[in-house]
């Protein structure tokens, strides 16, 4: 199949498109026959897509992209403006420092790091919520991070296939 | 990195303390509206599919059913109109203000907050339809919640079952006035500060009391399903289940009370009532 080779605007379009797909997954309503409690397992898809691009193309996707994405997620979820932005900037900073090592890891080792990153993401969100409102820490706040870590290999393989097929550089 | 982190913190502070950012948030919401609409597509197409697959007979039966229901409701409404007119005449005799008619606008649900802790939904009506912050939202059975955020084409509705939401209510049987607070994921209401001598029983209907000027008077809010008097505690624990189908309703009604048209709201916004927004 003919691929669209490019490293300019088109590449960014694909990155943005994957982030938007992540956002769709983030707000996808659960069907009625599924218990609402299952929502506690929903991983932060946007953060996972973001981490993939941070590792794969750190020269294109950096702190700024993370911050803007975070702001859009804040608007999407109705959280305080800046809450997800802060969390994403924090995980972007760590991912950008570790990307060379992360590339050497096997997917499951990466998943372990992902658990830490997504856990930090949850933690920052919880901190903000507890300062601004009254949230109580419950262990299930880490469930999305766990779910995210388990789903990471598939997200990783899928996004890598997308990147290679569409030659995003 | 530190700069962006600081900027985020600053934004959050400003957003939490003031409403300066509401305009920009509304503008950005328009940008992400397609995401919400796309996320709703599977649900929507599933419903479309069931409709397509249902047989002619089924549809015909449904139409007949709905028509007979409609006739029934029409008769009831006529009776109601007569009663409302009579009621207003009597109120006039007593020298109290006439009750106002409520107008409603039908809206459709297009999204729910993915966080199960937060009881919020997104509807497909916004500023262009004159929706305003604080507007009461009903479904066909009772009170659902209130609008907390409006953008151009969509708005966000906080349900009465959210932990940060309270409604001033009264018990239909005894006229006892109370506050019903949401409890989050179990979609129950908790009636607060009920005296242990209060006249309240399981099965009591609770209606919105209209105190606080946010919700209109007399819409069903819930039914009391548990009353526990524990000796030694100052208040009884009373739980109610909401009458509205908070997790089922696809169609909701936005209420426009004559006295609370957008202009009037702008005039006395920041209303000092017990209802929370954020």
CSV table of C-alpha atoms in Angstrom, one decimal:
chain,number,residue,atom,x,y,z
A,1,UNK,CA,0.0,0.0,0.0
A,2,UNK,CA,1.2,3.5,-0.8
A,3,UNK,CA,2.0,5.4,2.2
A,4,UNK,CA,2.0,9.1,2.8
A,5,UNK,CA,5.6,9.9,3.6
A,6,UNK,CA,5.9,13.1,5.5
A,7,UNK,CA,7.4,14.8,8.4
A,8,UNK,CA,5.7,18.1,8.3
A,9,UNK,CA,2.1,19.2,8.9
A,10,UNK,CA,0.6,15.8,7.9
A,11,UNK,CA,2.5,14.1,10.7
A,12,UNK,CA,1.1,16.5,13.2
A,13,UNK,CA,-2.4,15.8,11.9
A,14,UNK,CA,-2.0,12.1,12.6
A,15,UNK,CA,-0.7,12.8,16.1
A,16,UNK,CA,-3.6,15.1,16.8
A,17,UNK,CA,-6.0,12.6,15.3
A,18,UNK,CA,-4.8,9.8,17.6
A,19,UNK,CA,-5.1,12.2,20.6
A,20,UNK,CA,-8.6,13.0,19.5
A,21,UNK,CA,-9.4,9.3,19.3
A,22,UNK,CA,-8.1,9.0,22.9
A,23,UNK,CA,-10.4,11.8,23.9
A,24,UNK,CA,-13.4,10.0,22.3
A,25,UNK,CA,-12.5,6.9,24.3
A,26,UNK,CA,-12.2,9.1,27.4
A,27,UNK,CA,-15.8,10.2,27.2
A,28,UNK,CA,-17.3,7.1,25.5
A,29,UNK,CA,-20.5,6.5,27.5
A,30,UNK,CA,-20.8,3.0,28.9
A,31,UNK,CA,-23.8,1.1,27.6
A,32,UNK,CA,-26.7,0.7,30.0
A,33,UNK,CA,-26.2,-3.0,30.7
A,34,UNK,CA,-22.8,-2.4,32.1
A,35,UNK,CA,-22.7,-1.5,35.8
A,36,UNK,CA,-21.6,2.1,36.4
A,37,UNK,CA,-18.8,0.9,38.8
A,38,UNK,CA,-16.9,-0.3,35.7
A,39,UNK,CA,-16.2,3.3,35.0
A,40,UNK,CA,-13.6,3.2,37.8
A,41,UNK,CA,-11.5,1.0,35.5
A,42,UNK,CA,-11.5,3.5,32.6
A,43,UNK,CA,-7.8,4.3,31.9
A,44,UNK,CA,-6.7,7.7,30.9
A,45,UNK,CA,-6.5,7.0,27.2
A,46,UNK,CA,-5.3,10.5,26.3
A,47,UNK,CA,-2.4,10.2,28.7
A,48,UNK,CA,-1.4,6.9,27.2
A,49,UNK,CA,-1.4,8.2,23.6
A,50,UNK,CA,0.5,11.2,24.8
A,51,UNK,CA,3.2,9.0,26.4
A,52,UNK,CA,3.5,7.0,23.3
A,53,UNK,CA,4.2,10.0,21.1
A,54,UNK,CA,6.6,11.5,23.8
A,55,UNK,CA,8.6,8.3,23.6
A,56,UNK,CA,8.5,7.9,19.9
A,57,UNK,CA,8.9,11.5,18.7
A,58,UNK,CA,10.2,13.6,21.6
A,59,UNK,CA,11.3,16.3,19.2
A,60,UNK,CA,7.8,16.8,17.9
A,61,UNK,CA,5.6,16.1,20.9
A,62,UNK,CA,6.8,17.8,24.1
A,63,UNK,CA,5.6,19.8,27.0
A,64,UNK,CA,3.6,22.3,24.9
A,65,UNK,CA,1.6,19.6,23.2
A,66,UNK,CA,1.0,17.9,26.6
A,67,UNK,CA,-0.2,21.2,28.1
A,68,UNK,CA,-2.6,22.0,25.3
A,69,UNK,CA,-4.0,18.5,25.3
A,70,UNK,CA,-4.5,18.7,29.0
A,71,UNK,CA,-6.4,21.9,28.7
A,72,UNK,CA,-8.7,20.4,26.1
A,73,UNK,CA,-9.3,17.4,28.3
A,74,UNK,CA,-10.1,19.8,31.1
A,75,UNK,CA,-12.7,21.4,29.0
A,76,UNK,CA,-14.0,18.0,27.8
A,77,UNK,CA,-14.4,16.6,31.3
A,78,UNK,CA,-15.5,19.9,32.9
A,79,UNK,CA,-12.6,19.8,35.4
A,80,UNK,CA,-10.8,22.9,36.6
A,81,UNK,CA,-9.0,24.5,33.8
A,82,UNK,CA,-5.4,23.5,34.1
A,83,UNK,CA,-5.9,20.3,36.2
A,84,UNK,CA,-5.2,17.7,33.5
A,85,UNK,CA,-2.8,20.2,31.9
A,86,UNK,CA,-0.6,20.1,35.0
A,87,UNK,CA,-0.8,16.3,35.3
A,88,UNK,CA,0.1,15.9,31.6
A,89,UNK,CA,3.0,18.3,31.8
A,90,UNK,CA,4.4,16.4,34.8
A,91,UNK,CA,4.2,13.0,33.1
A,92,UNK,CA,5.5,14.6,29.9
A,93,UNK,CA,8.5,15.9,31.8
A,94,UNK,CA,9.3,12.5,33.2
A,95,UNK,CA,8.7,10.7,29.9
A,96,UNK,CA,11.0,13.1,28.0
A,97,UNK,CA,13.8,12.4,30.5
A,98,UNK,CA,13.4,8.7,30.2
A,99,UNK,CA,12.5,8.2,26.5
A,100,UNK,CA,15.9,6.7,25.5
A,101,UNK,CA,15.7,4.1,28.2
A,102,UNK,CA,12.0,3.5,27.6
A,103,UNK,CA,12.7,2.7,24.0
A,104,UNK,CA,15.1,-0.1,25.1
A,105,UNK,CA,12.5,-1.7,27.4
A,106,UNK,CA,10.2,-4.5,26.5
A,107,UNK,CA,6.6,-3.6,26.3
A,108,UNK,CA,5.8,-5.1,29.7
A,109,UNK,CA,8.7,-3.2,31.3
A,110,UNK,CA,7.2,-0.1,29.7
A,111,UNK,CA,3.9,-1.0,31.1
A,112,UNK,CA,5.4,-0.9,34.6
A,113,UNK,CA,6.7,2.6,34.0
A,114,UNK,CA,3.3,3.5,32.5
A,115,UNK,CA,1.7,2.3,35.8
A,116,UNK,CA,3.9,4.8,37.6
A,117,UNK,CA,3.2,7.6,35.2
A,118,UNK,CA,-0.5,7.0,35.1
A,119,UNK,CA,-0.5,6.7,38.9
A,120,UNK,CA,1.2,10.0,39.2
A,121,UNK,CA,-1.4,11.4,36.8
A,122,UNK,CA,-4.3,10.1,39.0
A,123,UNK,CA,-2.5,11.4,42.1
A,124,UNK,CA,-2.1,15.0,40.7
A,125,UNK,CA,-5.8,15.0,39.6
A,126,UNK,CA,-6.7,13.8,43.1
A,127,UNK,CA,-4.6,16.5,44.8
A,128,UNK,CA,-6.2,19.2,42.7
A,129,UNK,CA,-9.7,17.9,43.4
A,130,UNK,CA,-9.0,17.6,47.1
A,131,UNK,CA,-7.7,21.1,47.4
A,132,UNK,CA,-10.5,22.6,45.3
A,133,UNK,CA,-13.3,20.5,46.7
A,134,UNK,CA,-13.6,17.7,49.1
A,135,UNK,CA,-12.4,14.4,47.6
A,136,UNK,CA,-11.4,11.5,49.8
A,137,UNK,CA,-8.6,9.2,48.8
A,138,UNK,CA,-9.8,5.8,47.9
A,139,UNK,CA,-7.6,3.0,46.6
A,140,UNK,CA,-9.7,2.6,43.5
A,141,UNK,CA,-8.3,5.9,42.2
A,142,UNK,CA,-5.3,3.8,41.2
A,143,UNK,CA,-7.5,1.3,39.2
A,144,UNK,CA,-7.4,3.4,36.0
A,145,UNK,CA,-3.6,3.4,36.2
A,146,UNK,CA,-3.6,-0.4,36.6
A,147,UNK,CA,-6.0,-0.8,33.7
A,148,UNK,CA,-3.9,1.5,31.6
A,149,UNK,CA,-0.7,-0.4,32.3
A,150,UNK,CA,-2.4,-3.7,31.3
A,151,UNK,CA,-3.7,-2.1,28.1
A,152,UNK,CA,-0.4,-0.4,27.3
A,153,UNK,CA,1.1,-3.2,25.1
A,154,UNK,CA,-1.9,-3.1,22.7
A,155,UNK,CA,-2.0,0.7,22.6
A,156,UNK,CA,1.8,0.7,22.0
A,157,UNK,CA,1.6,-1.8,19.2
A,158,UNK,CA,-1.3,-0.1,17.6
A,159,UNK,CA,0.2,3.3,17.7
A,160,UNK,CA,3.5,2.0,16.4
A,161,UNK,CA,1.7,0.4,13.5
A,162,UNK,CA,0.0,3.6,12.8
A,163,UNK,CA,3.3,5.5,12.9
A,164,UNK,CA,5.1,3.1,10.7
A,165,UNK,CA,2.3,2.7,8.2
A,166,UNK,CA,1.8,6.5,7.9
A,167,UNK,CA,5.5,7.2,8.3
A,168,UNK,CA,5.2,9.9,10.9
A,169,UNK,CA,8.6,11.2,11.7
B,1,UNK,CA,8.3,22.6,32.2
B,2,UNK,CA,8.2,24.6,35.4
B,3,UNK,CA,6.7,27.5,33.5
B,4,UNK,CA,3.8,25.4,32.1
B,5,UNK,CA,3.2,23.8,35.5
B,6,UNK,CA,3.1,27.3,37.1
B,7,UNK,CA,0.7,28.4,34.4
B,8,UNK,CA,-1.6,25.5,35.0
B,9,UNK,CA,-1.6,26.2,38.7
B,10,UNK,CA,-2.4,29.8,38.0
B,11,UNK,CA,-5.2,28.9,35.6
B,12,UNK,CA,-6.7,26.5,38.1
B,13,UNK,CA,-6.6,29.1,40.8
B,14,UNK,CA,-8.2,31.7,38.6
B,15,UNK,CA,-10.8,29.2,37.4
B,16,UNK,CA,-11.6,28.1,41.0
B,17,UNK,CA,-11.9,31.5,42.5
B,18,UNK,CA,-13.4,33.7,39.7
B,19,UNK,CA,-15.5,33.2,36.6
B,20,UNK,CA,-13.1,35.1,34.3
B,21,UNK,CA,-12.3,31.9,32.4
B,22,UNK,CA,-15.9,30.9,31.7
B,23,UNK,CA,-15.9,32.6,28.3
B,24,UNK,CA,-12.7,30.9,27.1
B,25,UNK,CA,-13.9,27.6,28.5
B,26,UNK,CA,-17.1,27.9,26.5
B,27,UNK,CA,-15.2,28.8,23.4
B,28,UNK,CA,-12.9,25.7,23.8
B,29,UNK,CA,-15.9,23.5,24.6
B,30,UNK,CA,-17.2,24.3,21.1
B,31,UNK,CA,-13.8,22.9,19.8
B,32,UNK,CA,-14.2,19.6,21.6
B,33,UNK,CA,-18.0,19.2,21.0
B,34,UNK,CA,-17.3,16.9,18.0
B,35,UNK,CA,-15.5,14.6,20.3
B,36,UNK,CA,-18.6,14.3,22.5
B,37,UNK,CA,-20.8,13.8,19.5
B,38,UNK,CA,-18.6,11.1,18.0
B,39,UNK,CA,-18.4,9.3,21.4
B,40,UNK,CA,-22.2,9.2,21.4
B,41,UNK,CA,-22.4,7.7,18.0
B,42,UNK,CA,-22.2,4.0,19.0
B,43,UNK,CA,-25.1,4.5,21.4
B,44,UNK,CA,-27.1,6.5,18.8
B,45,UNK,CA,-26.5,4.0,16.0
B,46,UNK,CA,-27.5,1.1,18.3
B,47,UNK,CA,-30.8,2.8,18.9
B,48,UNK,CA,-31.2,3.6,15.2
B,49,UNK,CA,-30.5,0.0,14.4
B,50,UNK,CA,-33.2,-1.3,16.9
B,51,UNK,CA,-35.6,1.1,15.4
B,52,UNK,CA,-34.8,-0.1,11.8
B,53,UNK,CA,-35.0,-3.7,12.8
B,54,UNK,CA,-38.4,-3.4,14.6
B,55,UNK,CA,-41.2,-4.7,12.5
B,56,UNK,CA,-44.0,-2.8,11.0
B,57,UNK,CA,-46.5,-4.4,13.4
B,58,UNK,CA,-44.4,-3.4,16.3
B,59,UNK,CA,-44.2,0.2,15.2
B,60,UNK,CA,-47.9,0.3,14.4
B,61,UNK,CA,-48.6,-1.0,17.9
B,62,UNK,CA,-46.3,1.5,19.4
B,63,UNK,CA,-48.0,4.3,17.5
B,64,UNK,CA,-51.4,3.2,18.7
B,65,UNK,CA,-50.2,3.0,22.3
B,66,UNK,CA,-48.6,6.4,22.1
B,67,UNK,CA,-51.7,7.9,20.6
B,68,UNK,CA,-53.9,6.6,23.3
B,69,UNK,CA,-51.5,7.8,25.9
B,70,UNK,CA,-51.4,11.2,24.2
B,71,UNK,CA,-55.3,11.5,24.3
B,72,UNK,CA,-55.1,10.6,28.0
B,73,UNK,CA,-52.6,13.3,28.7
B,74,UNK,CA,-54.5,15.8,26.7
B,75,UNK,CA,-57.6,15.3,28.8
B,76,UNK,CA,-55.5,15.6,31.9
B,77,UNK,CA,-53.8,18.8,30.7
B,78,UNK,CA,-57.2,20.4,29.9
B,79,UNK,CA,-58.3,19.6,33.4
B,80,UNK,CA,-55.1,20.9,34.8
B,81,UNK,CA,-55.5,24.2,32.8
B,82,UNK,CA,-58.9,24.7,34.3
B,83,UNK,CA,-57.6,23.9,37.8
B,84,UNK,CA,-54.6,26.2,37.3
B,85,UNK,CA,-56.9,29.0,36.3
B,86,UNK,CA,-59.2,28.4,39.2
B,87,UNK,CA,-56.2,28.2,41.5
B,88,UNK,CA,-55.0,31.5,40.3
B,89,UNK,CA,-58.4,33.1,40.8
B,90,UNK,CA,-58.5,31.9,44.3
B,91,UNK,CA,-55.0,33.1,45.0
B,92,UNK,CA,-56.1,36.4,43.6
B,93,UNK,CA,-58.9,36.5,46.1
B,94,UNK,CA,-56.5,35.8,48.9
B,95,UNK,CA,-54.2,38.5,47.6
B,96,UNK,CA,-51.2,36.3,46.8
B,97,UNK,CA,-49.3,36.3,43.6
B,98,UNK,CA,-50.5,34.2,40.7
B,99,UNK,CA,-48.5,31.0,40.0
B,100,UNK,CA,-46.5,31.2,36.9
B,101,UNK,CA,-46.6,28.9,34.0
B,102,UNK,CA,-43.4,27.1,33.1
B,103,UNK,CA,-42.2,26.7,29.6
B,104,UNK,CA,-40.0,23.8,28.7
B,105,UNK,CA,-37.5,23.0,26.0
B,106,UNK,CA,-36.7,19.4,25.1
B,107,UNK,CA,-33.0,18.5,25.0
B,108,UNK,CA,-31.3,15.3,24.3
B,109,UNK,CA,-28.5,13.7,26.3
B,110,UNK,CA,-25.3,13.5,24.3
B,111,UNK,CA,-22.7,12.6,26.9
B,112,UNK,CA,-22.1,11.6,30.5
B,113,UNK,CA,-19.2,12.4,32.7
B,114,UNK,CA,-16.9,9.3,32.5
B,115,UNK,CA,-16.0,9.6,36.2
B,116,UNK,CA,-18.6,7.5,38.0
B,117,UNK,CA,-18.1,9.7,41.1
B,118,UNK,CA,-19.4,12.8,39.3
B,119,UNK,CA,-23.0,12.7,38.4
B,120,UNK,CA,-23.0,15.0,35.4
B,121,UNK,CA,-24.4,14.8,31.9
B,122,UNK,CA,-24.0,16.8,28.7
B,123,UNK,CA,-27.0,17.9,26.7
B,124,UNK,CA,-27.3,19.1,23.1
B,125,UNK,CA,-28.7,22.6,23.9
B,126,UNK,CA,-26.6,25.6,24.6
B,127,UNK,CA,-26.4,29.4,24.5
B,128,UNK,CA,-28.1,29.5,21.0
B,129,UNK,CA,-31.2,28.0,22.7
B,130,UNK,CA,-31.0,30.5,25.6
B,131,UNK,CA,-29.9,27.9,28.1
B,132,UNK,CA,-28.5,29.6,31.2
B,133,UNK,CA,-26.5,28.5,34.2
B,134,UNK,CA,-28.7,27.5,37.1
B,135,UNK,CA,-31.5,26.4,34.8
B,136,UNK,CA,-33.6,23.5,36.3
B,137,UNK,CA,-33.7,20.3,34.3
B,138,UNK,CA,-36.5,17.7,34.5
B,139,UNK,CA,-37.2,14.5,32.8
B,140,UNK,CA,-40.7,13.1,32.3
B,141,UNK,CA,-40.9,11.9,35.9
B,142,UNK,CA,-39.3,14.5,38.0
B,143,UNK,CA,-36.4,16.8,38.8
B,144,UNK,CA,-33.1,15.8,37.3
B,145,UNK,CA,-30.7,18.6,38.1
B,146,UNK,CA,-29.5,22.0,37.0
B,147,UNK,CA,-27.3,23.5,34.3
B,148,UNK,CA,-23.8,24.3,35.6
B,149,UNK,CA,-22.0,25.2,32.4
B,150,UNK,CA,-23.2,26.5,29.1
B,151,UNK,CA,-21.3,26.6,25.8
B,152,UNK,CA,-22.6,27.5,22.4
B,153,UNK,CA,-24.2,24.2,21.4
B,154,UNK,CA,-24.0,22.1,24.5
B,155,UNK,CA,-24.4,22.4,28.3
B,156,UNK,CA,-23.4,20.5,31.3
B,157,UNK,CA,-26.0,19.4,33.8
B,158,UNK,CA,-25.2,18.5,37.4
B,159,UNK,CA,-27.6,15.8,38.5
B,160,UNK,CA,-29.4,16.0,41.9
B,161,UNK,CA,-27.6,12.8,42.9
B,162,UNK,CA,-24.1,14.4,42.7
B,163,UNK,CA,-22.4,14.7,46.1
B,164,UNK,CA,-22.0,18.4,45.6
B,165,UNK,CA,-25.6,19.0,44.8
B,166,UNK,CA,-28.5,19.9,47.2
B,167,UNK,CA,-32.2,20.6,46.5
B,168,UNK,CA,-34.5,22.4,48.8
B,169,UNK,CA,-37.5,20.1,49.1
B,170,UNK,CA,-40.7,19.5,51.0
B,171,UNK,CA,-42.6,16.4,52.0
B,172,UNK,CA,-45.9,16.3,50.2
B,173,UNK,CA,-47.9,14.8,53.1
B,174,UNK,CA,-46.7,16.9,55.9
B,175,UNK,CA,-45.2,20.0,54.2
B,176,UNK,CA,-42.0,19.5,56.1
B,177,UNK,CA,-39.2,21.5,54.5
B,178,UNK,CA,-35.9,19.8,54.1
B,179,UNK,CA,-32.7,19.7,52.0
B,180,UNK,CA,-32.0,16.7,49.8
B,181,UNK,CA,-28.4,16.1,49.1
B,182,UNK,CA,-26.9,13.7,46.5
B,183,UNK,CA,-24.7,10.8,47.5
B,184,UNK,CA,-22.8,10.1,44.3
B,185,UNK,CA,-22.7,6.7,42.6
B,186,UNK,CA,-25.6,5.0,44.2
B,187,UNK,CA,-27.9,7.7,42.9
B,188,UNK,CA,-29.7,8.2,46.2
B,189,UNK,CA,-30.7,11.3,48.0
B,190,UNK,CA,-30.0,12.0,51.6
B,191,UNK,CA,-32.4,14.2,53.5
B,192,UNK,CA,-30.4,16.3,55.9
B,193,UNK,CA,-31.1,17.5,59.4
B,194,UNK,CA,-34.3,15.6,59.9
B,195,UNK,CA,-35.4,16.0,63.5
B,196,UNK,CA,-36.0,12.6,65.2
B,197,UNK,CA,-39.5,13.8,65.9
B,198,UNK,CA,-40.2,14.9,62.4
B,199,UNK,CA,-43.2,13.6,60.6
B,200,UNK,CA,-41.7,11.6,57.8
B,201,UNK,CA,-42.3,8.0,56.7
B,202,UNK,CA,-41.1,5.5,54.2
B,203,UNK,CA,-43.1,6.1,51.0
B,204,UNK,CA,-43.5,9.8,51.4
B,205,UNK,CA,-43.3,11.8,48.2
B,206,UNK,CA,-40.9,14.7,48.2
B,207,UNK,CA,-41.3,17.7,45.9
B,208,UNK,CA,-39.1,20.7,45.2
B,209,UNK,CA,-40.1,23.4,47.6
B,210,UNK,CA,-39.0,26.3,45.4
B,211,UNK,CA,-37.1,27.9,48.3
B,212,UNK,CA,-33.9,29.3,47.1
B,213,UNK,CA,-35.5,30.5,43.9
B,214,UNK,CA,-33.6,28.1,41.7
B,215,UNK,CA,-36.0,25.2,41.2
B,216,UNK,CA,-39.6,25.7,40.4
B,217,UNK,CA,-42.1,24.6,43.1
B,218,UNK,CA,-43.9,21.3,43.1
B,219,UNK,CA,-41.9,19.0,40.9
B,220,UNK,CA,-41.4,15.5,42.2
B,221,UNK,CA,-37.9,14.9,43.5
B,222,UNK,CA,-38.0,11.5,45.1
B,223,UNK,CA,-39.7,9.0,47.3
B,224,UNK,CA,-38.5,8.3,50.9
B,225,UNK,CA,-37.4,4.7,51.1
B,226,UNK,CA,-35.5,4.5,54.4
B,227,UNK,CA,-36.0,6.3,57.7
B,228,UNK,CA,-33.6,5.3,60.6
B,229,UNK,CA,-34.0,7.0,64.0
B,230,UNK,CA,-30.9,6.2,66.0
B,231,UNK,CA,-31.2,7.0,69.6
B,232,UNK,CA,-28.3,9.3,70.7
B,233,UNK,CA,-27.9,10.9,67.3
B,234,UNK,CA,-29.4,14.4,66.9
B,235,UNK,CA,-30.8,13.7,63.4
B,236,UNK,CA,-32.5,10.8,61.7
B,237,UNK,CA,-31.0,9.2,58.7
B,238,UNK,CA,-33.4,9.5,55.9
B,239,UNK,CA,-32.7,8.3,52.3
B,240,UNK,CA,-34.8,8.8,49.2
B,241,UNK,CA,-34.6,7.5,45.7
B,242,UNK,CA,-35.0,10.1,42.9
B,243,UNK,CA,-38.2,9.9,40.9
B,244,UNK,CA,-36.4,11.0,37.7
B,245,UNK,CA,-34.6,8.2,35.8
B,246,UNK,CA,-31.2,9.7,36.3
B,247,UNK,CA,-29.3,7.1,34.4
B,248,UNK,CA,-32.0,6.2,31.8
B,249,UNK,CA,-33.5,9.4,30.4
B,250,UNK,CA,-32.3,10.3,27.0
B,251,UNK,CA,-34.6,13.3,26.7
B,252,UNK,CA,-34.7,16.0,29.3
B,253,UNK,CA,-36.7,19.2,29.7
B,254,UNK,CA,-35.1,22.5,30.3
B,255,UNK,CA,-37.5,24.7,32.4
B,256,UNK,CA,-38.0,28.4,31.6
B,257,UNK,CA,-40.1,30.0,34.4
B,258,UNK,CA,-41.4,33.3,33.4
B,259,UNK,CA,-39.8,35.1,36.3
B,260,UNK,CA,-36.5,33.4,35.5
B,261,UNK,CA,-35.9,34.2,31.9
B,262,UNK,CA,-32.2,34.8,31.0
B,263,UNK,CA,-32.5,38.6,31.6
B,264,UNK,CA,-34.0,38.2,35.0
B,265,UNK,CA,-31.3,35.7,35.9
B,266,UNK,CA,-28.6,38.0,34.7
B,267,UNK,CA,-30.1,40.6,37.0
B,268,UNK,CA,-30.1,38.5,40.2
B,269,UNK,CA,-27.4,35.9,39.3
B,270,UNK,CA,-25.1,34.6,42.0
B,271,UNK,CA,-28.4,33.9,43.7
B,272,UNK,CA,-28.0,33.2,47.3
B,273,UNK,CA,-29.5,29.7,47.6
B,274,UNK,CA,-28.5,26.4,48.9
B,275,UNK,CA,-27.8,24.9,45.6
B,276,UNK,CA,-24.2,24.3,44.7
B,277,UNK,CA,-22.6,24.6,41.4
B,278,UNK,CA,-18.9,24.5,41.5
